[in-house]
């Protein structure tokens, strides 16, 4: 069994060496070499073993059914046999698994489809390697699915890494800390960063990763940044500079090191020679934290948990659940986030509805439109697991109680999905009336969590808020028990508003109770965030302390002041177009469009309302305030608004825009995520988009340009081996249409390369829209 706490030297780049040694043409699936040219694959593996690699990755980075079809199992098995033979007794073999190359969700493949593809890889390998290496992930959803497939279909240890861009976030907006918090609790043996950047650019991210996880960390950087010279990809960092930078990374306490794109056995050999010892790991600082895909909340003081996504006592919410009006529910999350909620509680349990289906739908919707961690709130273990499985974050489960059946059902879920857990201070005998009784249950549950492998910093005890009007002394009992629980090292959480049930001016009592709980050390307050800053009265405090005559005094005070009310909140109407599109609420966007169409022509609705809303989305995306999932959700919402316009235009015989944009992923390249995102965003600006798909031959592109000319051409490439095909396509098209603008982009494309081949560089969908505006006016 491999020891992840010691010094481990991983291998370096494989694809570039295989291409060079095999002479494989552009677009050829290198994984097929496992069958068609196994000697070349063996030679690359053996060179890395000779250079000092303790772990070599199988040649299976892209070996999945989406790319290789029915040949997948045969190719994976051949790859493991070759790697095992090359490793001998000198190195361990890792089953290498890369991303599927598809969006997870609308516009791509479903969670279940992605899982089935990853599971097929695990089953094909049949644990014939020593470990599994999931690498180069950019979407935390993709990473989680691959990890779940590995843990559920293999008994091998797993190491998992993501790729980050220069700003410290993945292409889908995940930051290093959130990645660490989400993945560390899900059963990986080591966690790391690979690809995209050179070692010096990766250094601060490596430091952040070490600070954010107690697990062994591994780093596999590129040999700097790629550029194209004479049709070949070269990297800008030599062996000596690379190894010097890796020594700095090693000094952080990172002892698992290797290389990615541009590195060779010579890089690995020198790195192995220069890094001799095991660097001591700094002591990990434990913190309470919850994460969503794009942000982490450190619970280092009282944080607010928004309580409004809950049908209890809310007729409009219940109506929305019964009618499937999920835009209304998502709007509650957006509004609470804007009002200051740090975390959102999600409860959709309502008799006569499908709680499991609704919970999954709401969780998937919320993580597209808000950047807040979620509390998964249900009494059903089946519902909890369905939500945890789909949630791309480190969630908080609400809840487990002192009944053994609850402990047995809920704690394994928290452990499996890396979630924190709320422990309710009640058991088979109900809720104790005394401080001592509640503390005893809370301590027992905390111990059960520790036995299940859940860290104490992920345990939050709820000492239960009861209505003071129904039982005098409830507030004192709850807050007193909370203070005692805090001494054990566990966290605390309370639903605040229950305390004021049955009383007038409830916000006054809630504010006072919140202040008392905060003073006792409350970590998480479940409350309407808009009420957090309301100032409480001395009457409310006396009531909560159970003073003699305080109840009558408070009621008299409330009756006297209730006639002087604060300004009433404006009634909720239909959201305007910007709010609907920015919030990712497709139904609301369509409704708003239909209302506006009664007042103005379709083209005016587009020009005055939809396009400005999309421009606002672009501004937010460019400034880093929203990320790729929100951008896609906004585009989908705009699509629904445009659908209403299109129907109206057909009724009136209005001609659609003739500004044409032809887009394709170049020949040999089967990655189309970026191209699909560009298509989704661009089409919502009214341009007529012709999508040729992926792996598109030069002549097919030329034929499409001929049919659509005058037009703008867009080309995408993700692989260094297919970037040259982009240049050839442009050259062919320009022979006949020398003036055609060509927009180019993709992970391996740089502004300099774009200029050298006659293209206009666009780093993302937003930049593409800006260029199209310049061209079409």
XYZ file of C-alpha atoms in Angstrom:
777
model
C 0.000 0.000 0.000
C 1.381 3.395 -1.003
C 2.389 5.729 1.861
C 1.096 9.200 0.965
C 2.880 10.766 3.935
C 6.336 10.108 2.470
C 8.238 11.496 -0.507
C 6.557 10.491 -3.777
C 7.778 11.444 -7.232
C 5.019 11.344 -9.852
C 5.618 11.173 -13.604
C 5.487 14.055 -16.088
C 3.748 14.795 -19.383
C 2.648 11.732 -21.319
C 0.601 12.928 -24.281
C 3.318 15.067 -25.872
C 5.894 12.256 -25.653
C 3.472 9.732 -27.078
C 2.651 12.041 -29.975
C 6.326 12.674 -30.683
C 7.421 9.044 -30.488
C 4.448 7.500 -32.280
C 4.082 10.108 -34.991
C 0.351 10.123 -34.341
C -1.583 12.608 -36.512
C -3.517 15.552 -35.075
C -6.801 14.454 -33.537
C -5.716 10.844 -33.020
C -6.877 9.423 -29.682
C -3.578 8.649 -27.963
C -5.264 6.098 -25.725
C -5.587 3.854 -28.781
C -1.813 3.440 -28.713
C -2.332 1.030 -25.810
C -3.576 -1.438 -28.439
C -2.062 -0.178 -31.677
C 1.456 0.717 -30.458
C 1.987 -0.626 -26.917
C 5.790 -0.507 -27.244
C 5.738 3.302 -27.480
C 3.489 3.571 -24.433
C 5.779 1.189 -22.540
C 8.854 3.247 -23.456
C 7.351 6.466 -22.053
C 6.368 4.766 -18.799
C 9.749 3.071 -18.434
C 11.618 6.345 -19.017
C 9.736 7.936 -16.136
C 10.431 4.970 -13.864
C 14.124 5.185 -14.783
C 14.013 8.919 -13.987
C 12.820 8.176 -10.452
C 9.016 8.268 -10.618
C 7.456 6.294 -7.770
C 4.033 6.551 -9.411
C 3.261 6.399 -13.137
C -0.121 7.244 -14.624
C -1.715 4.868 -17.140
C -2.320 6.175 -20.654
C -6.064 6.552 -20.017
C -6.582 10.303 -19.494
C -9.325 10.442 -22.140
C -10.346 6.791 -22.057
C -14.069 6.950 -21.448
C -17.116 5.670 -23.354
C -18.024 9.156 -24.596
C -14.735 9.299 -26.497
C -13.872 5.668 -27.200
C -17.250 3.952 -27.220
C -17.263 0.167 -26.945
C -13.452 0.041 -27.134
C -13.091 1.690 -23.730
C -12.805 -1.445 -21.594
C -10.282 -3.107 -23.923
C -8.133 0.034 -24.072
C -8.213 0.576 -20.294
C -7.210 -3.013 -19.587
C -4.368 -2.821 -22.100
C -3.168 0.436 -20.518
C -3.014 -1.067 -17.036
C -1.062 -4.094 -18.287
C 1.504 -1.908 -20.070
C 1.967 0.380 -17.065
C 2.253 -2.564 -14.671
C 4.920 -4.149 -16.846
C 6.870 -0.880 -17.078
C 6.629 -0.211 -13.334
C 7.824 -3.648 -12.289
C 8.589 -3.568 -8.587
C 10.036 -0.050 -8.763
C 6.871 2.075 -8.983
C 3.182 2.134 -8.256
C 0.616 2.381 -11.058
C -2.234 4.919 -10.985
C -5.346 4.598 -13.136
C -5.408 8.013 -14.797
C -8.852 9.593 -15.208
C -9.412 12.970 -16.835
C -12.627 14.973 -17.299
C -15.300 13.691 -19.637
C -15.225 16.872 -21.724
C -18.930 17.515 -21.271
C -20.917 20.039 -19.273
C -22.735 18.481 -16.354
C -26.355 19.575 -16.509
C -28.466 21.420 -19.037
C -26.773 21.661 -22.408
C -24.492 18.710 -21.659
C -25.001 15.367 -19.948
C -26.879 14.506 -16.787
C -25.375 13.604 -13.429
C -26.361 9.979 -13.961
C -24.854 9.828 -17.464
C -21.583 11.255 -16.179
C -21.547 8.810 -13.278
C -22.168 5.832 -15.572
C -19.239 6.832 -17.783
C -16.853 7.140 -14.859
C -18.127 3.921 -13.293
C -17.500 2.122 -16.595
C -13.834 3.126 -16.408
C -13.489 1.814 -12.836
C -15.165 -1.455 -13.742
C -12.972 -1.896 -16.813
C -9.808 -1.407 -14.756
C -11.110 -3.838 -12.113
C -8.644 -2.592 -9.469
C -5.661 -3.774 -11.517
C -3.694 -0.653 -10.515
C -2.445 0.444 -7.096
C -4.424 3.647 -6.906
C -6.685 5.981 -8.909
C -5.598 9.467 -10.043
C -8.438 11.802 -11.013
C -6.816 14.863 -12.576
C -7.178 18.132 -14.496
C -10.719 18.765 -13.302
C -12.099 22.279 -13.827
C -15.718 21.676 -12.799
C -16.209 20.677 -9.156
C -19.378 18.817 -10.214
C -17.339 16.690 -12.616
C -14.708 16.090 -9.925
C -17.278 14.986 -7.336
C -19.006 12.606 -9.744
C -15.717 10.992 -10.734
C -14.790 10.616 -7.069
C -18.142 9.080 -6.154
C -17.791 6.621 -9.022
C -14.309 5.701 -7.818
C -15.340 5.225 -4.181
C -18.434 3.201 -5.088
C -16.855 0.969 -7.746
C -13.313 0.439 -6.438
C -11.483 -0.298 -3.212
C -8.327 1.604 -4.251
C -7.040 4.844 -2.694
C -7.818 7.952 -4.726
C -5.850 11.129 -5.364
C -7.670 14.016 -7.031
C -6.491 17.288 -8.534
C -8.038 20.345 -10.164
C -6.637 22.886 -12.616
C -6.763 26.578 -11.779
C -6.232 29.688 -13.834
C -3.907 32.556 -12.948
C -6.527 34.282 -10.796
C -6.763 31.291 -8.468
C -10.063 29.918 -9.759
C -10.937 27.082 -12.090
C -12.664 27.779 -15.405
C -15.962 27.101 -13.636
C -15.232 29.530 -10.789
C -14.117 27.201 -7.999
C -11.385 28.656 -5.785
C -8.611 26.613 -4.188
C -9.983 26.771 -0.655
C -13.498 25.710 -1.641
C -12.044 22.837 -3.679
C -10.091 21.701 -0.625
C -13.021 21.959 1.792
C -15.389 20.114 -0.558
C -13.146 17.241 -1.644
C -11.118 16.636 1.542
C -14.062 15.155 3.407
C -15.103 12.748 0.643
C -12.532 10.017 1.197
C -9.561 10.983 -0.971
C -6.069 9.991 0.135
C -4.347 13.020 -1.396
C -5.499 16.268 -2.992
C -3.667 18.393 -5.510
C -3.309 20.896 -8.346
C -2.095 20.100 -11.849
C -1.782 21.585 -15.340
C -2.671 25.083 -16.671
C 0.154 26.918 -14.870
C 3.882 26.779 -14.255
C 5.325 26.058 -10.788
C 5.893 29.701 -9.799
C 2.317 30.675 -10.694
C 1.139 27.611 -8.796
C 3.181 28.381 -5.660
C 0.639 30.642 -3.858
C -2.158 28.216 -4.733
C -0.129 25.333 -3.329
C 0.294 27.310 -0.103
C -3.445 27.975 0.114
C -4.163 24.289 -0.494
C -1.851 23.202 2.330
C -3.585 25.677 4.646
C -7.049 24.432 3.656
C -6.717 20.659 4.095
C -5.118 18.223 6.557
C -4.573 15.711 3.741
C -1.317 15.068 1.837
C -1.007 17.537 -1.044
C 0.455 16.886 -4.498
C 1.479 19.363 -7.200
C 1.984 18.653 -10.924
C 2.674 21.941 -12.786
C 3.364 22.583 -16.444
C 6.829 23.566 -17.637
C 5.590 27.155 -17.783
C 3.184 28.496 -20.362
C 2.869 27.076 -23.904
C 3.478 28.979 -27.112
C 3.596 27.909 -30.741
C 6.771 28.056 -32.780
C 6.912 26.695 -36.324
C 3.782 24.646 -35.776
C 5.080 23.058 -32.530
C 4.159 23.668 -28.919
C 7.063 24.787 -26.726
C 7.149 25.751 -23.048
C 8.969 28.686 -21.508
C 10.576 27.134 -18.384
C 13.723 25.038 -18.572
C 14.612 22.102 -16.322
C 16.738 24.065 -13.840
C 14.183 26.825 -13.354
C 11.388 24.274 -13.025
C 13.232 22.298 -10.349
C 14.154 25.428 -8.379
C 10.493 26.392 -8.257
C 9.531 22.851 -7.227
C 11.972 23.092 -4.319
C 10.002 26.122 -3.095
C 6.765 24.148 -3.388
C 8.377 21.236 -1.537
C 9.378 23.576 1.311
C 5.678 24.189 2.021
C 5.471 20.607 3.309
C 4.415 19.163 -0.042
C 6.178 15.857 -0.646
C 4.222 14.468 -3.611
C 5.602 16.142 -6.737
C 5.495 15.611 -10.488
C 5.058 17.405 -13.784
C 2.364 18.013 -16.358
C 2.398 19.518 -19.863
C 5.865 20.243 -21.214
C 7.778 18.228 -18.619
C 9.846 15.200 -19.634
C 11.772 12.418 -17.877
C 14.733 14.812 -17.669
C 12.620 17.237 -15.590
C 11.562 14.418 -13.276
C 15.111 13.086 -12.963
C 16.600 16.412 -11.882
C 13.691 17.125 -9.521
C 14.184 13.726 -7.885
C 17.909 14.390 -7.481
C 17.403 17.831 -5.950
C 14.567 16.915 -3.568
C 16.017 14.357 -1.176
C 14.160 14.659 2.108
C 10.603 14.799 3.430
C 9.691 18.410 4.206
C 7.817 18.854 7.500
C 4.165 19.796 7.117
C 3.039 22.892 9.080
C 0.410 22.162 11.710
C -3.026 22.307 10.136
C -5.228 24.974 11.685
C -8.696 23.532 12.215
C -11.569 25.854 11.351
C -15.311 25.575 10.973
C -16.173 26.023 7.329
C -18.938 25.382 4.815
C -18.521 25.753 1.064
C -20.373 26.055 -2.193
C -18.658 25.622 -5.562
C -17.373 29.198 -5.682
C -16.926 30.387 -2.094
C -16.252 29.277 1.471
C -17.774 30.644 4.669
C -15.413 30.414 7.645
C -17.531 30.259 10.784
C -15.297 32.419 12.950
C -18.136 34.368 14.519
C -21.899 34.213 14.276
C -23.068 33.596 10.712
C -26.605 34.013 9.435
C -28.507 31.052 7.963
C -31.420 32.286 5.851
C -34.632 30.533 6.926
C -37.121 31.503 4.195
C -36.741 28.464 1.911
C -39.186 26.555 4.052
C -42.911 25.905 3.507
C -43.832 25.922 7.198
C -46.430 28.640 7.736
C -45.817 30.173 4.296
C -48.865 29.896 2.001
C -47.159 31.381 -1.060
C -44.208 29.006 -0.663
C -46.542 26.028 -0.314
C -48.426 27.150 -3.421
C -45.147 27.428 -5.336
C -44.149 23.886 -4.340
C -47.480 22.416 -5.343
C -47.483 24.218 -8.698
C -43.809 23.649 -9.464
C -43.023 27.388 -9.416
C -39.325 27.004 -8.715
C -38.534 30.552 -9.832
C -40.381 31.774 -6.736
C -38.332 29.467 -4.523
C -35.022 30.446 -6.125
C -35.979 34.099 -5.709
C -36.147 33.507 -1.940
C -32.551 32.346 -2.038
C -31.403 35.294 -4.133
C -33.158 37.843 -1.918
C -31.772 36.331 1.282
C -28.263 36.345 -0.171
C -28.646 40.003 -1.098
C -29.973 40.717 2.407
C -26.873 39.319 4.080
C -27.447 35.596 4.607
C -24.120 33.764 4.768
C -25.709 30.316 4.351
C -29.135 29.165 3.102
C -31.323 26.551 4.759
C -33.277 24.467 2.224
C -36.437 22.686 3.369
C -39.108 21.629 0.855
C -40.991 19.041 2.925
C -44.713 19.446 2.230
C -47.425 16.799 2.389
C -48.767 15.786 -0.995
C -45.572 16.732 -2.868
C -42.501 14.763 -3.952
C -39.966 16.036 -1.414
C -37.023 14.148 -2.923
C -37.575 15.427 -6.470
C -38.262 18.953 -5.238
C -35.179 19.003 -3.011
C -32.909 17.927 -5.864
C -34.436 20.505 -8.199
C -34.104 23.345 -5.682
C -30.546 22.439 -4.718
C -29.482 22.234 -8.370
C -31.212 25.537 -9.094
C -29.824 27.410 -6.111
C -26.226 26.457 -6.793
C -26.578 28.051 -10.234
C -27.851 31.418 -9.002
C -26.335 32.056 -5.548
C -22.846 31.693 -4.138
C -23.803 30.541 -0.659
C -23.313 27.182 1.105
C -26.499 25.238 1.726
C -28.069 23.522 4.716
C -29.865 20.384 3.494
C -32.874 20.270 5.797
C -35.006 17.119 5.843
C -36.066 14.369 8.200
C -35.768 11.797 5.400
C -32.362 10.115 4.932
C -33.357 9.323 1.339
C -33.975 13.011 0.623
C -30.753 14.008 2.368
C -28.680 11.627 0.258
C -30.314 12.656 -3.008
C -29.500 16.298 -2.285
C -25.976 15.663 -0.972
C -25.186 13.635 -4.061
C -26.045 16.535 -6.369
C -24.751 19.396 -4.226
C -21.407 20.725 -5.443
C -20.234 21.912 -2.066
C -19.595 21.070 1.554
C -23.107 21.130 2.990
C -24.558 21.126 6.479
C -27.049 18.313 7.165
C -30.055 19.270 9.258
C -30.254 16.969 11.145
C -29.481 13.977 13.353
C -30.973 13.373 16.803
C -30.268 11.126 19.775
C -32.382 8.217 18.520
C -30.167 5.338 17.419
C -32.105 4.938 14.186
C -31.322 8.547 13.289
C -27.645 8.157 14.159
C -27.335 5.022 12.032
C -29.057 6.625 9.030
C -27.577 10.134 8.977
C -23.969 10.005 10.179
C -22.782 7.657 7.384
C -24.180 10.177 4.879
C -22.256 13.022 6.489
C -19.061 10.975 6.363
C -19.530 9.814 2.766
C -20.300 13.234 1.318
C -17.963 15.268 3.515
C -20.795 17.236 5.117
C -21.070 18.901 8.492
C -24.011 17.886 10.660
C -26.553 19.473 13.000
C -27.139 17.458 16.176
C -30.526 18.036 17.826
C -30.636 17.795 21.611
C -33.540 15.348 21.713
C -33.943 11.565 21.825
C -36.567 8.871 22.328
C -37.760 10.701 25.453
C -38.290 14.008 23.671
C -36.674 17.369 24.461
C -35.276 17.648 28.001
C -36.550 20.573 30.073
C -33.180 21.095 31.747
C -29.872 22.499 30.628
C -28.139 19.331 31.842
C -30.446 17.047 29.864
C -29.882 18.873 26.568
C -26.133 19.094 27.099
C -25.921 15.352 27.813
C -27.613 14.486 24.493
C -25.497 17.035 22.634
C -22.278 15.560 24.033
C -23.346 12.023 23.224
C -24.131 12.978 19.633
C -20.792 14.766 19.287
C -19.061 11.567 20.450
C -21.042 9.523 17.926
C -19.912 11.916 15.182
C -16.278 11.456 16.166
C -16.712 7.659 16.102
C -18.140 7.963 12.576
C -15.056 9.865 11.435
C -16.647 13.328 11.446
C -14.336 16.031 12.814
C -15.515 18.023 15.835
C -15.287 21.240 13.812
C -18.020 19.805 11.553
C -20.419 19.202 14.461
C -23.063 21.825 15.339
C -25.317 21.125 18.329
C -28.811 22.635 18.329
C -29.979 23.073 21.924
C -33.455 23.740 20.512
C -35.438 26.952 20.653
C -38.916 26.591 22.132
C -41.669 29.198 22.429
C -41.146 31.263 25.570
C -44.851 32.104 25.592
C -45.700 28.410 25.980
C -43.071 27.504 28.559
C -41.522 30.107 30.806
C -37.762 29.647 31.087
C -37.279 28.150 27.618
C -34.924 30.900 26.487
C -32.728 30.594 29.566
C -32.560 26.795 29.146
C -31.666 26.978 25.455
C -28.987 29.649 25.850
C -27.574 28.036 28.977
C -27.196 24.673 27.256
C -25.608 26.399 24.262
C -22.936 27.932 26.484
C -22.092 24.538 28.000
C -21.928 22.842 24.574
C -19.417 25.422 23.366
C -17.011 24.253 26.090
C -16.827 20.792 24.453
C -15.376 22.141 21.188
C -18.537 21.512 19.168
C -20.240 24.297 17.264
C -23.721 25.616 17.900
C -26.772 26.431 15.806
C -30.240 27.709 16.698
C -33.487 28.443 14.914
C -34.126 31.874 16.360
C -37.712 32.778 15.488
C -39.414 29.919 17.360
C -38.753 31.787 20.596
C -41.360 34.472 19.819
C -44.212 32.241 18.709
C -47.593 33.491 19.928
C -46.314 36.976 20.825
C -46.832 40.399 19.191
C -43.963 42.290 17.531
C -42.038 39.070 17.182
C -39.030 40.723 15.537
C -38.264 42.575 18.796
C -38.152 39.330 20.797
C -36.175 37.546 18.086
C -33.572 40.308 18.055
C -33.155 40.138 21.806
C -32.904 36.349 21.849
C -30.360 36.483 19.043
C -28.220 38.882 21.062
C -28.363 36.594 24.113
C -27.417 33.528 22.056
C -24.611 35.385 20.321
C -23.199 36.394 23.688
C -23.244 32.707 24.695
C -21.202 31.771 21.613
C -23.764 31.032 18.898
C -22.076 30.040 15.601
C -25.040 29.745 13.222
C -28.322 31.614 13.556
C -31.231 30.399 11.426
C -33.201 33.606 10.914
C -34.628 35.930 8.311
C -31.460 37.909 7.432
C -33.399 41.166 7.073
C -34.171 41.017 10.820
C -30.611 40.578 12.052
C -29.941 44.256 12.669
C -33.267 45.105 14.332
C -32.702 46.638 17.747
C -34.460 44.910 20.628
C -36.133 46.469 23.662
C -35.526 45.999 27.374
C -39.099 44.687 27.549
C -38.134 41.827 25.239
C -35.062 40.981 27.312
C -37.062 40.885 30.545
C -39.585 38.591 28.840
C -36.874 36.164 27.720
C -35.235 36.160 31.144
C -38.563 35.097 32.622
C -38.863 38.025 35.018
C -42.044 38.346 37.021
C -44.697 40.343 35.159
C -42.468 40.687 32.093
C -44.942 39.008 29.739
C -47.777 41.443 30.497
C -45.381 44.370 30.373
C -44.106 43.335 26.933
C -47.631 42.901 25.525
C -48.612 46.339 26.802
C -45.461 47.835 25.250
C -46.188 46.129 21.927
C -49.804 47.335 21.878
C -48.671 50.909 22.490
C -45.994 50.948 19.776
C -47.636 48.753 17.163
C -49.611 51.674 15.780
C -46.368 53.353 14.754
C -45.195 50.851 12.195
C -42.104 50.952 10.077
C -42.633 51.529 6.380
C -44.387 48.541 4.875
C -42.390 46.421 2.475
C -43.457 46.887 -1.145
C -45.506 43.921 -2.371
C -43.600 41.508 -4.545
C -44.461 41.930 -8.211
C -43.078 40.182 -11.235
C -39.280 40.688 -11.329
C -38.009 43.024 -14.039
C -35.956 41.571 -16.878
C -32.548 42.322 -15.377
C -33.469 40.755 -12.068
C -34.929 37.693 -13.777
C -32.001 37.091 -16.134
C -29.222 37.895 -13.650
C -30.979 35.659 -11.129
C -31.302 32.793 -13.597
C -35.110 32.713 -13.313
C -36.273 31.589 -16.745
C -39.989 31.516 -15.995
C -39.903 35.060 -14.638
C -37.901 36.223 -17.667
C -40.543 34.862 -20.040
C -43.401 36.320 -18.012
C -41.711 39.719 -18.018
C -41.162 39.506 -21.774
C -44.816 38.629 -22.353
C -45.903 41.605 -20.243
C -43.573 43.966 -22.085
C -44.795 42.715 -25.473
C -48.185 44.183 -24.656
C -46.512 47.598 -24.428
C -43.886 47.585 -27.197
C -42.696 45.706 -30.326
C -40.513 42.587 -29.943
C -37.328 44.260 -31.179
C -37.760 47.041 -28.610
C -38.163 44.469 -25.824
C -34.909 42.890 -26.961
C -33.009 46.168 -27.341
C -34.307 47.941 -24.231
C -34.669 45.076 -21.777
C -33.100 41.724 -22.688
C -29.826 42.947 -24.174
C -29.129 45.372 -21.262
C -29.826 42.512 -18.842
C -27.343 40.298 -20.670
C -24.830 43.149 -20.700
C -25.217 43.372 -16.926
C -24.549 39.638 -16.663
C -21.419 40.149 -18.745
C -20.220 42.937 -16.437
C -20.757 40.769 -13.362
C -18.944 37.850 -14.956
C -16.022 40.000 -16.077
C -15.627 41.507 -12.602
C -15.584 38.065 -10.965
C -18.836 38.580 -9.063
C -20.534 35.669 -10.806
C -18.980 32.613 -12.390
C -19.523 30.272 -15.273
C -22.503 28.311 -13.839
C -24.353 31.609 -13.195
C -23.453 32.850 -16.676
C -24.970 29.717 -18.208
C -28.076 29.976 -16.019
C -28.531 33.604 -17.116
C -28.189 32.611 -20.765
C -30.821 29.908 -20.316
C -33.175 32.463 -18.732
C -32.660 34.914 -21.587
C -33.433 32.082 -23.993
C -36.900 31.771 -22.469
C -37.478 35.515 -22.819
C -36.408 35.380 -26.471
C -38.763 32.456 -27.054
C -41.673 34.746 -26.208
C -40.326 37.354 -28.644
C -39.896 34.811 -31.420
C -43.490 33.648 -31.097
C -44.693 37.235 -31.330
C -42.445 37.958 -34.322
C -43.816 34.948 -36.191
C -47.341 36.194 -35.598
C -46.415 39.577 -37.060
C -44.210 38.297 -39.866
C -41.124 40.107 -38.550
C -37.812 38.870 -39.987
C -35.180 37.675 -37.535
C -31.694 39.177 -37.394
C -29.464 38.331 -40.346
C -26.207 38.833 -38.442
C -24.701 35.385 -38.876
C -22.138 33.582 -36.760
C -20.746 30.182 -37.773
C -19.005 28.301 -34.965
C -17.110 24.996 -34.737
C -14.553 23.047 -32.758
C -11.702 22.320 -35.163
C -10.822 19.034 -36.814
C -9.407 16.410 -34.447
C -10.706 18.121 -31.297
C -13.735 16.563 -29.604
C -13.930 19.013 -26.697
C -16.917 21.303 -27.124
C -17.778 22.694 -23.691
C -16.332 26.136 -24.420
C -17.894 26.254 -27.864
C -21.315 25.323 -26.462
C -21.116 28.052 -23.824
C -20.240 30.633 -26.488
C -23.158 29.443 -28.607
C -25.598 29.700 -25.678
C -24.555 33.244 -24.789
C -24.152 34.608 -28.331
C -27.493 33.281 -29.543
C -29.260 35.248 -26.838
C -28.008 38.497 -28.331
C -30.106 37.899 -31.422
C -27.345 36.631 -33.720
C -28.183 33.756 -36.050
C -25.803 30.994 -34.921
C -24.846 27.998 -37.058
C -23.202 25.395 -34.835
C -21.165 22.867 -36.820
C -20.304 20.805 -33.746
C -16.917 19.324 -32.858
C -14.125 17.632 -34.806
C -15.182 19.585 -37.902
C -13.267 19.079 -41.137
C -11.810 22.152 -42.913
C -14.059 21.638 -45.937
C -17.204 21.449 -43.795
C -16.299 24.819 -42.280
C -15.700 26.307 -45.708
C -19.022 24.954 -46.983
C -20.886 26.493 -44.012
C -19.207 29.858 -44.570
C -20.245 29.757 -48.245
C -23.880 29.107 -47.273
C -23.981 31.842 -44.611
C -21.692 34.506 -46.094
C -21.473 37.345 -45.154
C -20.840 36.064 -41.660
C -18.346 35.836 -38.798
C -16.521 32.548 -38.188
C -15.726 31.229 -34.695
C -13.224 28.412 -34.081
C -12.359 26.629 -30.831
C -9.514 24.267 -29.860
C -8.684 22.806 -26.472
C -5.779 20.512 -27.375
C -2.276 21.611 -28.304
C -2.248 18.857 -30.923
C -5.235 20.376 -32.765
C -4.348 24.068 -32.601
C -2.516 23.752 -35.910
C -5.777 22.600 -37.517
C -7.243 25.958 -36.562
C -4.533 27.702 -38.570
C -5.168 25.418 -41.569
C -8.922 26.033 -41.430
C -8.448 29.801 -41.367
C -6.006 29.654 -44.268
C -8.449 27.606 -46.363
C -11.415 29.894 -45.660
C -9.374 33.042 -46.286
C -8.375 31.843 -49.755
C -11.983 32.409 -50.847
C -13.122 34.982 -48.279
C -10.079 37.116 -47.396
C -12.118 39.661 -45.430
C -14.009 37.287 -43.106
C -13.501 37.998 -39.382
C -12.468 34.829 -37.491
C -12.873 34.714 -33.715
C -10.716 32.068 -32.012
C -10.461 30.737 -28.484
C -9.840 27.716 -26.291
C -7.584 26.683 -23.436
C -4.416 26.405 -25.562
C -4.983 29.536 -27.651
C -3.123 32.722 -26.708
C -3.565 36.265 -28.089
C -0.172 35.961 -29.764
C -1.024 32.687 -31.481
C -4.394 34.050 -32.566
C -2.728 37.018 -34.204
C -0.128 34.814 -35.900
C -2.821 32.729 -37.643
C -5.026 35.685 -38.546
C -7.633 35.260 -35.826
C -9.182 37.590 -33.250
C -8.585 36.204 -29.745
C -11.625 35.826 -27.464
C -10.922 34.458 -24.014
C -14.558 33.577 -23.252
C -18.192 33.966 -24.318
C -18.421 37.502 -22.975
C -15.422 38.602 -25.032
C -16.962 36.945 -28.101
C -20.129 39.005 -27.723
C -18.080 42.205 -27.474
C -16.214 41.387 -30.681
C -19.437 40.566 -32.520
C -20.894 43.905 -31.430
C -17.852 45.669 -32.886
C -18.152 43.777 -36.155
C -21.901 43.991 -36.686
C -22.444 47.327 -34.971
